[in-house]
Amino acid sequence: MGSIVLFGPPGAGKGTQAHRIMEHTGLPQVSTGDMLRAAVKAGTPVGLEAKGYMDRGELVPDAVILALIEDRIQEADAKNGVMFDGFPRTIPQAEALQTLTTITHVLAIEVPDERIVERICGRSTCGQCGAVYHDTFNPVPADGCACGNFQEKRRADDNENTVLNRLGAYHEQTAPLAAWYDERGLFHRVDGDRAIDEITHDLLGVLN
Ligand code: AMP
């Protein structure tokens, strides 16, 4: 067994697909964004350091991220591998990751830039179960979230100003990882500008 990386720009649907892939593979989702938001909320030293970068839509320094990941992958549920969502985001992060776990697949969910803003603005998640929704593209069902206890959460950085910075950081610092993983034979591209089920189908196809 090994770990999977879900790769793609902000708003590509990595979190949505992570939930679905988790049901099929049993690999736990490890989202550095979720871990950082929890740290900010709890007011830990990591959270205090990360908050300014996150509010501006910039990447948090590699050392902060790598310390979080090193701890996380030592937990019991990670021993057969994990599914990284939003990590790695820089070449130094990817290099460090190689020393920590074996990556078997990097699944890139491709969405054109001009679709990103509308996908990010309008997004919500259920605080109870983590399900991801969108006001237009994937609304909360009329009878509520499947978990039965919908608690709407919206991210502070899901606004038009921050999105453009996040997209800029993606192109400058994260997109070069595509070639880096391609050279290592691990990179698989899936068209993310389609129905959620079709994307899940193709991602699972790559894994099988
Ligand atoms: P996300 O939830 O993945 O969109 O991440 C939200 C924010 O957390 C990003 O805009 C960054 O400020 C920060 N962040 C999350 N993951 C990373 C990472 N791997 N490297 C650097 N910053 C990150």
Short mmCIF file of N, CA and C and ligand atoms in Angstrom, two decimals, residues 9-11 14 31-37 50-62 65-66 69 85-90 93 120 123 155 157-158 162 165-166 169 173-174, ligand 1:
data_model
loop_
_atom_site.label_atom_id
_atom_site.label_comp_id
_atom_site.label_asym_id
_atom_site.label_seq_id
_atom_site.Cartn_x
_atom_site.Cartn_y
_atom_site.Cartn_z
N PRO A 9 -5.93 22.89 -8.88
CA PRO A 9 -6.08 24.26 -8.38
C PRO A 9 -7.12 24.33 -7.27
N PRO A 10 -7.15 25.45 -6.53
CA PRO A 10 -8.22 25.63 -5.54
C PRO A 10 -9.57 25.56 -6.26
N GLY A 11 -10.51 24.88 -5.65
CA GLY A 11 -11.84 24.79 -6.26
C GLY A 11 -11.98 23.72 -7.32
N LYS A 14 -11.12 18.76 -5.13
CA LYS A 14 -10.28 17.76 -4.45
C LYS A 14 -10.98 17.23 -3.19
N SER A 31 -5.93 16.62 4.70
CA SER A 31 -6.02 17.94 4.07
C SER A 31 -5.27 18.94 4.92
N THR A 32 -4.16 19.47 4.38
CA THR A 32 -3.40 20.46 5.15
C THR A 32 -4.24 21.71 5.37
N GLY A 33 -5.11 22.05 4.41
CA GLY A 33 -5.99 23.21 4.60
C GLY A 33 -6.91 23.00 5.80
N ASP A 34 -7.51 21.81 5.90
CA ASP A 34 -8.39 21.51 7.05
C ASP A 34 -7.59 21.54 8.36
N MET A 35 -6.38 21.00 8.33
CA MET A 35 -5.56 20.98 9.55
C MET A 35 -5.21 22.40 9.98
N LEU A 36 -4.89 23.25 8.99
CA LEU A 36 -4.55 24.64 9.31
C LEU A 36 -5.77 25.40 9.84
N ARG A 37 -6.94 25.18 9.22
CA ARG A 37 -8.15 25.86 9.70
C ARG A 37 -8.47 25.44 11.14
N ALA A 50 -0.01 30.73 10.73
CA ALA A 50 -0.58 30.46 9.39
C ALA A 50 -1.64 31.46 8.98
N LYS A 51 -2.35 32.03 9.93
CA LYS A 51 -3.57 32.78 9.62
C LYS A 51 -3.35 33.90 8.59
N GLY A 52 -2.32 34.69 8.76
CA GLY A 52 -2.09 35.81 7.85
C GLY A 52 -1.88 35.35 6.42
N TYR A 53 -1.10 34.29 6.25
CA TYR A 53 -0.87 33.76 4.89
C TYR A 53 -2.19 33.30 4.29
N MET A 54 -2.97 32.59 5.09
CA MET A 54 -4.24 32.03 4.57
C MET A 54 -5.20 33.16 4.19
N ASP A 55 -5.29 34.18 5.05
CA ASP A 55 -6.20 35.29 4.76
C ASP A 55 -5.81 36.01 3.46
N ARG A 56 -4.52 36.05 3.18
CA ARG A 56 -4.06 36.72 1.96
C ARG A 56 -4.11 35.79 0.74
N GLY A 57 -4.33 34.51 0.97
CA GLY A 57 -4.34 33.57 -0.15
C GLY A 57 -2.95 33.18 -0.59
N GLU A 58 -1.98 33.29 0.36
CA GLU A 58 -0.60 32.89 0.06
C GLU A 58 -0.32 31.53 0.69
N LEU A 59 0.72 30.86 0.22
CA LEU A 59 1.08 29.59 0.83
C LEU A 59 1.73 29.82 2.20
N VAL A 60 1.42 28.93 3.11
CA VAL A 60 2.04 28.90 4.44
C VAL A 60 3.45 28.31 4.25
N PRO A 61 4.46 28.79 5.00
CA PRO A 61 5.83 28.30 4.80
C PRO A 61 5.95 26.77 4.90
N ASP A 62 6.84 26.23 4.08
CA ASP A 62 7.02 24.77 4.00
C ASP A 62 7.30 24.15 5.37
N ILE A 65 4.14 23.48 7.32
CA ILE A 65 3.35 22.40 6.72
C ILE A 65 4.00 21.04 6.98
N LEU A 66 5.31 20.98 6.81
CA LEU A 66 5.98 19.69 6.93
C LEU A 66 5.94 19.18 8.37
N ILE A 69 2.57 17.54 8.74
CA ILE A 69 2.48 16.26 8.02
C ILE A 69 3.28 15.17 8.72
N ASP A 85 -4.69 15.81 0.30
CA ASP A 85 -5.58 16.75 -0.40
C ASP A 85 -5.03 18.15 -0.12
N GLY A 86 -4.48 18.80 -1.16
CA GLY A 86 -3.91 20.14 -0.95
C GLY A 86 -2.48 20.10 -0.46
N PHE A 87 -1.85 18.99 -0.54
CA PHE A 87 -0.45 18.78 -0.17
C PHE A 87 0.11 17.69 -1.06
N PRO A 88 1.34 17.78 -1.56
CA PRO A 88 2.26 18.91 -1.46
C PRO A 88 1.88 20.04 -2.42
N ARG A 89 2.33 21.24 -2.11
CA ARG A 89 2.03 22.40 -2.93
C ARG A 89 3.29 23.08 -3.44
N THR A 90 4.46 22.60 -3.05
CA THR A 90 5.73 23.14 -3.56
C THR A 90 6.67 21.97 -3.81
N GLN A 93 8.19 20.63 -0.61
CA GLN A 93 7.23 19.76 0.11
C GLN A 93 7.21 18.36 -0.51
N ILE A 120 -15.54 28.50 -6.52
CA ILE A 120 -15.15 28.74 -5.12
C ILE A 120 -16.15 29.63 -4.40
N ARG A 123 -19.43 28.12 -2.34
CA ARG A 123 -19.12 26.82 -1.77
C ARG A 123 -19.47 26.79 -0.28
N ARG A 155 -15.95 29.13 4.15
CA ARG A 155 -14.57 29.51 4.44
C ARG A 155 -14.36 31.00 4.27
N ASP A 157 -11.74 32.43 3.34
CA ASP A 157 -10.92 32.77 2.17
C ASP A 157 -11.61 32.44 0.84
N ASP A 158 -12.87 32.01 0.89
CA ASP A 158 -13.61 31.74 -0.35
C ASP A 158 -14.29 33.01 -0.86
N THR A 162 -9.37 36.88 -2.56
CA THR A 162 -8.40 35.88 -2.13
C THR A 162 -8.23 34.79 -3.18
N ASN A 165 -5.44 35.46 -5.64
CA ASN A 165 -4.11 35.20 -5.07
C ASN A 165 -3.83 33.70 -4.95
N ARG A 166 -4.86 32.96 -4.53
CA ARG A 166 -4.68 31.50 -4.39
C ARG A 166 -4.38 30.86 -5.74
N ALA A 169 -0.79 31.68 -6.64
CA ALA A 169 0.14 30.82 -5.90
C ALA A 169 0.15 29.43 -6.53
N GLN A 173 3.74 28.30 -7.77
CA GLN A 173 4.48 27.43 -6.85
C GLN A 173 4.06 25.97 -6.92
N THR A 174 2.80 25.71 -7.29
CA THR A 174 2.30 24.32 -7.23
C THR A 174 2.30 23.64 -8.60
P1 AMP B 1 -6.93 24.65 1.01
O1 AMP B 1 -8.00 24.30 1.99
O2 AMP B 1 -6.15 23.46 0.54
O3 AMP B 1 -7.44 25.48 -0.11
O4 AMP B 1 -5.88 25.56 1.80
C1 AMP B 1 -6.25 26.81 2.37
C2 AMP B 1 -5.02 27.65 2.63
O5 AMP B 1 -4.17 26.98 3.55
C3 AMP B 1 -4.13 27.92 1.41
O6 AMP B 1 -4.57 29.05 0.68
C4 AMP B 1 -2.78 28.14 2.07
O7 AMP B 1 -2.69 29.44 2.66
C5 AMP B 1 -2.79 27.14 3.19
N1 AMP B 1 -2.28 25.80 2.78
C6 AMP B 1 -2.96 24.63 2.75
N2 AMP B 1 -2.17 23.60 2.38
C7 AMP B 1 -0.95 24.14 2.16
C8 AMP B 1 0.30 23.60 1.74
N3 AMP B 1 0.45 22.30 1.45
N4 AMP B 1 1.35 24.46 1.61
C9 AMP B 1 1.23 25.77 1.90
N5 AMP B 1 0.08 26.35 2.30
C10 AMP B 1 -1.01 25.55 2.43
#
